[in-house]
Amino acid sequence: MSFGQFPQIRMRRMRASRALRGLVRETRLSAADFVYPMFVASSADRREPIASMPGIERLSIAHAVTEAGTLAELGIPAVLLFGIPAAKDQEGSGAWDDEGVVQLATRAIKEAHPELLVIADLCLCEYTSHGHCGVVTPEGSVHNDATLKLLARAATSQARAGVDIIAPSDMMDGRVGAIRAALDEDGHHDKPILAYSAKFASAFYGPFRDAAGSAPAFGDRRAYQMDPGNANEAVREAQLDREEGADILMVKPALPYLDVISAVRRETGMPLAAYNVSGEYAMIKAAAAAGALDERAAVLEALTSIRRAGADIVITYHAKEAAQWLQ
Ligand code: PBG
C-alpha cells in the first residue's frame, strides 16, 4: 500500500516510539499540579471512612498532620482543607472561630510541614445548621450582602491561623472584593485568593455533602450557584473575580465542564484551577470496583484531560494515588 502521493500525511510518524511521543507531548501531568482536598473533623482521634468515596476519610487533626506528611513526600504541593465542626449554628460561627477546626488544623500542619501549602475552603455551609452557604433571611433566602461580612471575618481568621491561600466557595456576589479588603486591612496583603469563580449547581457534589454533612436542610443552591447550561456567564463571573482581586480562578466541577475551563483560561489568561469533585471521583471508583474500567488508566486520562483543557492546578481526591502512579 502506498501513501506516496501525500508524503506529508504521516501523523503516525510522530507516534512511532515512546521517546518521540514524550518529546512531542503537549500536556504533562505531575504531582506538582495537584491539590488534595481533606475533610478535617474536630472529633476524637480517628479516621472515619466516607461510604460514597472509597479511600477518602474524615480525619482528626492529628491524622490530617500525618496525611500532610505523606502528601509532601509524594511531591503534592498543597492541601485544600474543609472543616467539619463539632457543632453548627444558625450563623455558621465556627467559620470565624480562631480555635475552629480549620484554624487549628492549619497551625498543626504548617508547624509540622511548613513547605506544604495550606489552602482553606471559605464557606459557611459546613458550619450552618441549615446547610446553606450564607445568612438565611426569615423568608428563607440567602442574603448576599449580610453574608459578605461573615465571609470577610472568616477569611481574616483563617489568614491569622497561617492559611497560605484563601479559597471562597460560597458564590456570593462581591465576595472576592470584600475578602480582599478585609485581608488587606488586617495586614494580610500577601495572602492570595483562589476564587471558585464558576461553580455550577451540580449533582456531582452529592458525596461531598455526605462527607461534610452540608446538604441544605431546605431548598437548593440554585439561587447562588450557576446554571449548567451557561458558559458565557462563567466567563463573566471569572472576569469579575479577576477585577475584584482574585489571584487564581477556579472552575468546578471539572470533567463535565472542560469547555468552560478552556473558555475561562482563554478569556482571562489567569492562573486557573479545576476541581475534579466528589461525584467525579465516586463515579470512577464505582466503575472500577465493578470491573468496568481500568482505574489507573481512567484516572490518569481524566486528569490529563483537565490539564489539556487549560487548568494549571487540578484539585482532586485522586491526587495521592495518581502521584504514586506518576512516580
Ligand atoms: C461548599 C463546597 C462544596 C464543594 C466544595 N465546597 C459543596 C456544595 O457547594 O454543595 C463540593 C466539592 C466536591 O463535591 O468535591 N461550598
Coordinates of C-alpha atoms and ligand atoms in Angstrom, one line a residue:
M1 CA 0.0 0.0 0.0
S2 CA 1.3 3.4 -0.8
F3 CA 0.6 6.9 0.5
G4 CA 3.4 8.1 -1.8
Q5 CA 1.2 10.7 -3.3
F6 CA 1.0 12.5 0.0
P7 CA 4.3 12.0 1.8
Q8 CA 3.4 14.8 4.2
I9 CA 0.5 12.9 5.6
R10 CA 2.2 10.9 8.3
M11 CA 0.6 11.6 11.7
R12 CA 1.7 8.1 12.7
R13 CA 5.4 9.0 12.3
M14 CA 5.1 11.1 15.5
R15 CA 3.7 8.1 17.5
A16 CA 6.4 5.7 16.4
S17 CA 8.3 5.4 19.7
R18 CA 7.7 6.1 23.3
A19 CA 10.6 8.6 23.4
L20 CA 9.3 10.5 20.5
R21 CA 5.8 10.6 21.9
G22 CA 7.3 12.0 25.0
L23 CA 9.1 14.8 23.1
V24 CA 6.0 16.0 21.3
R25 CA 3.5 15.6 24.1
E26 CA 1.5 18.8 24.6
T27 CA 0.2 18.2 28.1
R28 CA 2.1 16.8 31.0
L29 CA 0.7 15.6 34.3
S30 CA 2.7 15.6 37.5
A31 CA 2.2 15.5 41.2
A32 CA 3.2 19.2 41.2
D33 CA -0.1 20.1 39.6
F34 CA -2.2 18.5 42.3
V35 CA -4.1 19.8 45.3
Y36 CA -5.5 17.2 47.7
P37 CA -8.8 18.0 49.5
M38 CA -9.0 16.9 53.1
F39 CA -12.0 16.8 55.5
V40 CA -10.8 17.6 58.9
A41 CA -13.1 16.9 61.8
S42 CA -12.7 18.2 65.3
S43 CA -13.8 14.8 66.7
A44 CA -11.8 12.3 68.7
D45 CA -8.5 11.0 67.3
R46 CA -9.6 8.9 64.4
R47 CA -10.1 8.3 60.7
E48 CA -13.7 7.8 59.5
P49 CA -14.4 6.4 56.1
I50 CA -16.8 8.2 53.8
A51 CA -19.1 5.5 52.3
S52 CA -19.5 7.0 48.8
M53 CA -15.9 8.0 48.4
P54 CA -13.7 4.8 48.9
G55 CA -10.3 5.7 50.0
I56 CA -11.3 9.1 51.4
E57 CA -11.8 9.7 55.2
R58 CA -12.7 12.3 57.6
L59 CA -9.6 13.0 59.6
S60 CA -8.9 14.2 63.0
I61 CA -6.3 17.0 63.3
A62 CA -3.5 14.6 64.3
H63 CA -4.3 12.3 61.3
A64 CA -4.5 15.3 59.0
V65 CA -1.0 16.2 60.0
T66 CA 0.2 12.6 59.3
E67 CA -1.6 12.7 55.9
A68 CA 0.0 16.0 55.1
G69 CA 3.4 14.4 55.6
T70 CA 2.5 11.6 53.1
L71 CA 1.4 14.2 50.6
A72 CA 4.6 16.2 50.9
E73 CA 6.7 13.1 50.4
L74 CA 4.7 12.3 47.2
G75 CA 5.5 15.8 45.8
I76 CA 2.0 17.1 46.2
P77 CA 2.4 20.8 46.9
A78 CA -0.9 21.7 48.5
V79 CA -3.9 20.6 50.5
L80 CA -7.4 22.1 50.5
L81 CA -9.0 22.0 53.9
F82 CA -12.7 21.6 54.7
G83 CA -13.7 21.8 58.3
I84 CA -16.3 19.6 60.0
P85 CA -17.1 21.4 63.3
A86 CA -18.3 19.7 66.4
A87 CA -21.4 21.9 66.5
K88 CA -23.2 24.0 63.9
D89 CA -25.4 27.1 64.4
Q90 CA -27.7 29.3 62.5
E91 CA -24.9 31.8 61.6
G92 CA -22.1 29.4 61.0
S93 CA -19.9 31.0 63.7
G94 CA -17.5 28.0 63.6
A95 CA -16.1 29.5 60.4
W96 CA -14.5 32.5 62.1
D97 CA -13.6 30.8 65.4
D98 CA -9.9 31.4 65.9
E99 CA -9.9 28.0 67.6
G100 CA -12.1 26.4 64.9
V101 CA -11.2 23.2 63.2
V102 CA -9.6 24.6 60.1
Q103 CA -7.7 27.2 62.1
L104 CA -6.3 24.5 64.5
A105 CA -5.6 22.1 61.6
T106 CA -3.7 24.8 59.7
R107 CA -1.5 25.7 62.6
A108 CA -0.7 22.0 63.2
I109 CA 0.0 21.2 59.5
K110 CA 2.1 24.3 59.0
E111 CA 4.1 23.6 62.1
A112 CA 4.9 20.0 61.0
H113 CA 5.2 20.6 57.3
P114 CA 5.9 24.3 56.6
E115 CA 6.7 23.6 52.9
L116 CA 3.2 22.3 52.2
L117 CA 0.7 25.0 51.1
V118 CA -2.5 25.1 53.1
I119 CA -5.5 26.3 51.1
A120 CA -8.6 26.8 53.2
D121 CA -12.1 26.5 51.6
L122 CA -14.0 29.5 52.8
C123 CA -17.8 29.0 53.0
L124 CA -20.4 28.8 55.7
C125 CA -22.3 25.7 54.6
E126 CA -20.2 23.3 56.7
Y127 CA -20.9 25.5 59.8
T128 CA -24.5 26.4 59.4
S129 CA -27.3 24.3 60.9
H130 CA -29.4 24.9 57.8
G131 CA -26.6 23.9 55.4
H132 CA -26.8 27.0 53.2
C133 CA -23.7 29.0 52.2
G134 CA -24.8 32.2 53.8
V135 CA -27.1 34.2 56.1
V136 CA -30.7 32.9 55.7
T137 CA -33.5 35.5 55.9
P138 CA -36.8 34.9 57.6
E139 CA -38.3 34.3 54.2
G140 CA -35.8 31.5 53.6
S141 CA -33.5 33.0 51.0
V142 CA -29.8 33.7 51.3
H143 CA -28.9 37.3 52.0
N144 CA -25.9 38.2 49.8
D145 CA -24.5 41.3 51.5
A146 CA -25.0 40.2 55.1
T147 CA -23.1 37.0 54.1
L148 CA -20.1 39.1 52.8
K149 CA -19.4 40.4 56.3
L150 CA -19.2 37.0 57.8
L151 CA -17.0 35.6 55.0
A152 CA -14.6 38.5 55.4
R153 CA -14.4 37.7 59.1
A154 CA -13.8 34.1 58.5
A155 CA -11.1 34.9 55.9
T156 CA -9.2 37.1 58.4
S157 CA -9.4 34.4 61.0
Q158 CA -8.0 31.8 58.5
A159 CA -5.2 34.2 57.5
R160 CA -4.2 34.7 61.1
A161 CA -4.1 31.0 61.6
G162 CA -1.4 30.8 58.8
V163 CA -3.5 29.7 55.8
D164 CA -1.5 30.3 52.6
I165 CA -4.3 30.7 50.2
I166 CA -7.9 31.7 50.9
A167 CA -10.5 29.9 48.7
P168 CA -14.0 31.3 48.8
S169 CA -16.5 28.7 47.5
D170 CA -19.8 30.4 48.5
M171 CA -20.6 32.2 45.2
M172 CA -22.0 35.4 46.8
D173 CA -21.6 38.4 44.5
G174 CA -18.8 40.8 45.5
R175 CA -17.2 38.4 47.9
V176 CA -13.7 38.5 46.4
G177 CA -13.6 42.3 46.8
A178 CA -14.9 42.1 50.3
I179 CA -12.5 39.4 51.4
R180 CA -9.5 41.2 49.7
A181 CA -10.4 44.5 51.5
A182 CA -10.7 42.7 54.9
L183 CA -7.4 40.8 54.4
D184 CA -5.6 44.0 53.5
E185 CA -7.0 45.9 56.4
D186 CA -5.8 43.2 58.7
G187 CA -2.3 43.3 57.2
H188 CA -2.5 40.2 55.0
H189 CA -1.6 41.9 51.8
D190 CA 0.4 38.9 50.7
K191 CA -2.3 36.2 51.0
P192 CA -3.6 35.2 47.6
I193 CA -7.2 34.5 46.9
L194 CA -8.2 31.4 44.9
A195 CA -11.8 32.2 43.8
Y196 CA -14.3 29.5 43.0
S197 CA -15.4 31.7 40.1
A198 CA -17.6 29.4 38.1
K199 CA -19.2 27.0 40.5
F200 CA -22.1 25.2 38.9
A201 CA -25.2 23.9 40.7
S202 CA -24.1 20.3 40.2
A203 CA -25.4 16.9 41.1
F204 CA -21.7 15.8 41.3
Y205 CA -21.4 17.4 44.8
G206 CA -23.5 14.6 46.3
P207 CA -20.8 12.6 48.1
F208 CA -19.2 15.8 49.4
R209 CA -22.4 16.9 51.1
D210 CA -22.5 13.4 52.8
A211 CA -18.9 13.8 53.8
A212 CA -19.3 17.3 55.2
G213 CA -22.9 16.9 56.4
S214 CA -23.6 20.1 54.4
A215 CA -26.7 19.3 52.3
P216 CA -29.1 22.2 52.6
A217 CA -31.9 21.4 55.0
F218 CA -34.4 23.1 52.7
G219 CA -34.4 24.3 49.1
D220 CA -31.2 24.1 47.0
R221 CA -28.3 26.2 45.9
R222 CA -29.5 27.3 42.5
A223 CA -30.0 30.9 43.6
Y224 CA -26.3 31.3 44.0
Q225 CA -24.6 28.5 42.1
M226 CA -24.5 28.5 38.3
D227 CA -26.8 27.0 35.7
P228 CA -25.0 24.1 34.0
G229 CA -26.2 25.5 30.6
N230 CA -24.2 28.7 30.9
A231 CA -20.6 29.1 29.6
N232 CA -20.6 32.8 28.8
E233 CA -21.8 33.6 32.3
A234 CA -18.9 31.5 33.7
V235 CA -16.5 33.7 31.8
R236 CA -18.2 36.9 33.1
E237 CA -18.0 35.5 36.7
A238 CA -14.4 34.8 36.2
Q239 CA -13.7 38.3 34.8
L240 CA -15.5 39.9 37.8
D241 CA -13.4 37.9 40.2
R242 CA -10.2 39.0 38.4
E243 CA -11.3 42.6 38.7
E244 CA -12.2 42.2 42.4
G245 CA -8.6 41.0 43.0
A246 CA -8.6 37.2 42.7
D247 CA -5.2 35.7 42.1
I248 CA -6.2 32.3 40.9
L249 CA -9.6 31.4 39.4
M250 CA -11.4 28.1 39.5
V251 CA -14.0 26.1 37.5
K252 CA -15.9 23.4 39.3
P253 CA -16.8 20.6 38.6
A254 CA -14.1 19.7 36.1
L255 CA -14.9 16.8 33.7
P256 CA -18.5 17.9 32.7
Y257 CA -17.2 21.5 32.2
L258 CA -14.0 21.1 30.2
D259 CA -15.3 23.6 27.7
V260 CA -15.7 26.1 30.5
I261 CA -12.2 25.6 31.7
S262 CA -10.9 26.2 28.2
A263 CA -13.0 29.4 27.8
V264 CA -12.1 30.9 31.2
R265 CA -8.5 30.2 30.5
R266 CA -8.6 31.7 27.1
E267 CA -10.6 34.8 28.0
T268 CA -8.9 35.7 31.3
G269 CA -5.3 34.5 30.9
M270 CA -5.3 34.0 34.7
P271 CA -3.8 31.0 36.6
L272 CA -6.6 28.5 36.7
A273 CA -7.6 25.6 38.9
A274 CA -10.2 23.0 38.2
Y275 CA -12.0 21.0 40.9
N276 CA -12.4 17.3 40.0
V277 CA -15.3 16.9 42.5
S278 CA -16.5 14.2 44.8
G279 CA -19.1 12.8 42.3
E280 CA -16.5 12.6 39.6
Y281 CA -14.2 10.6 41.9
A282 CA -17.1 8.4 43.1
M283 CA -18.0 7.6 39.5
I284 CA -14.6 6.3 38.5
K285 CA -14.2 4.4 41.8
A286 CA -17.6 2.7 41.4
A287 CA -17.0 1.8 37.8
A288 CA -13.5 0.4 38.7
A289 CA -14.9 -1.6 41.6
A290 CA -17.5 -3.1 39.2
G291 CA -14.7 -4.1 36.9
A292 CA -16.0 -1.8 34.1
L293 CA -12.7 0.1 33.6
D294 CA -9.0 0.1 34.3
E295 CA -8.9 2.6 37.2
R296 CA -5.3 3.7 36.8
A297 CA -5.6 4.4 33.1
A298 CA -9.0 6.1 33.6
V299 CA -7.8 8.4 36.4
L300 CA -4.6 9.5 34.5
E301 CA -6.6 10.1 31.3
A302 CA -9.2 12.2 33.2
L303 CA -6.6 14.3 35.0
T304 CA -4.6 14.8 31.8
S305 CA -7.8 16.0 30.1
I306 CA -8.4 18.6 32.8
R307 CA -4.9 19.9 32.2
R308 CA -5.3 19.8 28.4
A309 CA -8.5 21.9 28.7
G310 CA -6.4 24.6 30.3
A311 CA -6.2 24.1 34.1
D312 CA -2.8 24.7 35.7
I313 CA -4.0 23.2 39.0
V314 CA -6.0 20.1 39.4
I315 CA -7.8 19.7 42.7
T316 CA -8.6 16.0 43.0
Y317 CA -9.3 13.2 45.5
H318 CA -7.2 11.0 43.2
A319 CA -4.1 13.1 44.0
K320 CA -2.4 10.6 46.3
E321 CA -2.8 7.5 44.1
A322 CA -2.1 9.5 40.9
A323 CA 1.1 10.9 42.4
Q324 CA 2.2 7.3 43.2
W325 CA 1.4 6.1 39.6
L326 CA 3.3 9.0 38.1
Q327 CA 6.5 8.3 40.1
Ligands
PBG1 C1 -19.1 24.2 49.8 C2 -18.4 23.3 48.8 C3 -19.0 22.3 48.1 C4 -17.9 21.6 47.5 C5 -16.8 22.3 47.8 N1 -17.1 23.4 48.6 C6 -20.4 21.7 48.1 C7 -21.5 22.4 47.7 O1 -21.5 23.5 47.1 O2 -22.6 21.9 48.0 C8 -18.1 20.4 46.7 C9 -16.8 19.6 46.5 C10 -17.0 18.2 46.0 O3 -18.0 17.8 45.6 O4 -16.0 17.5 46.0 N2 -19.4 25.5 49.5

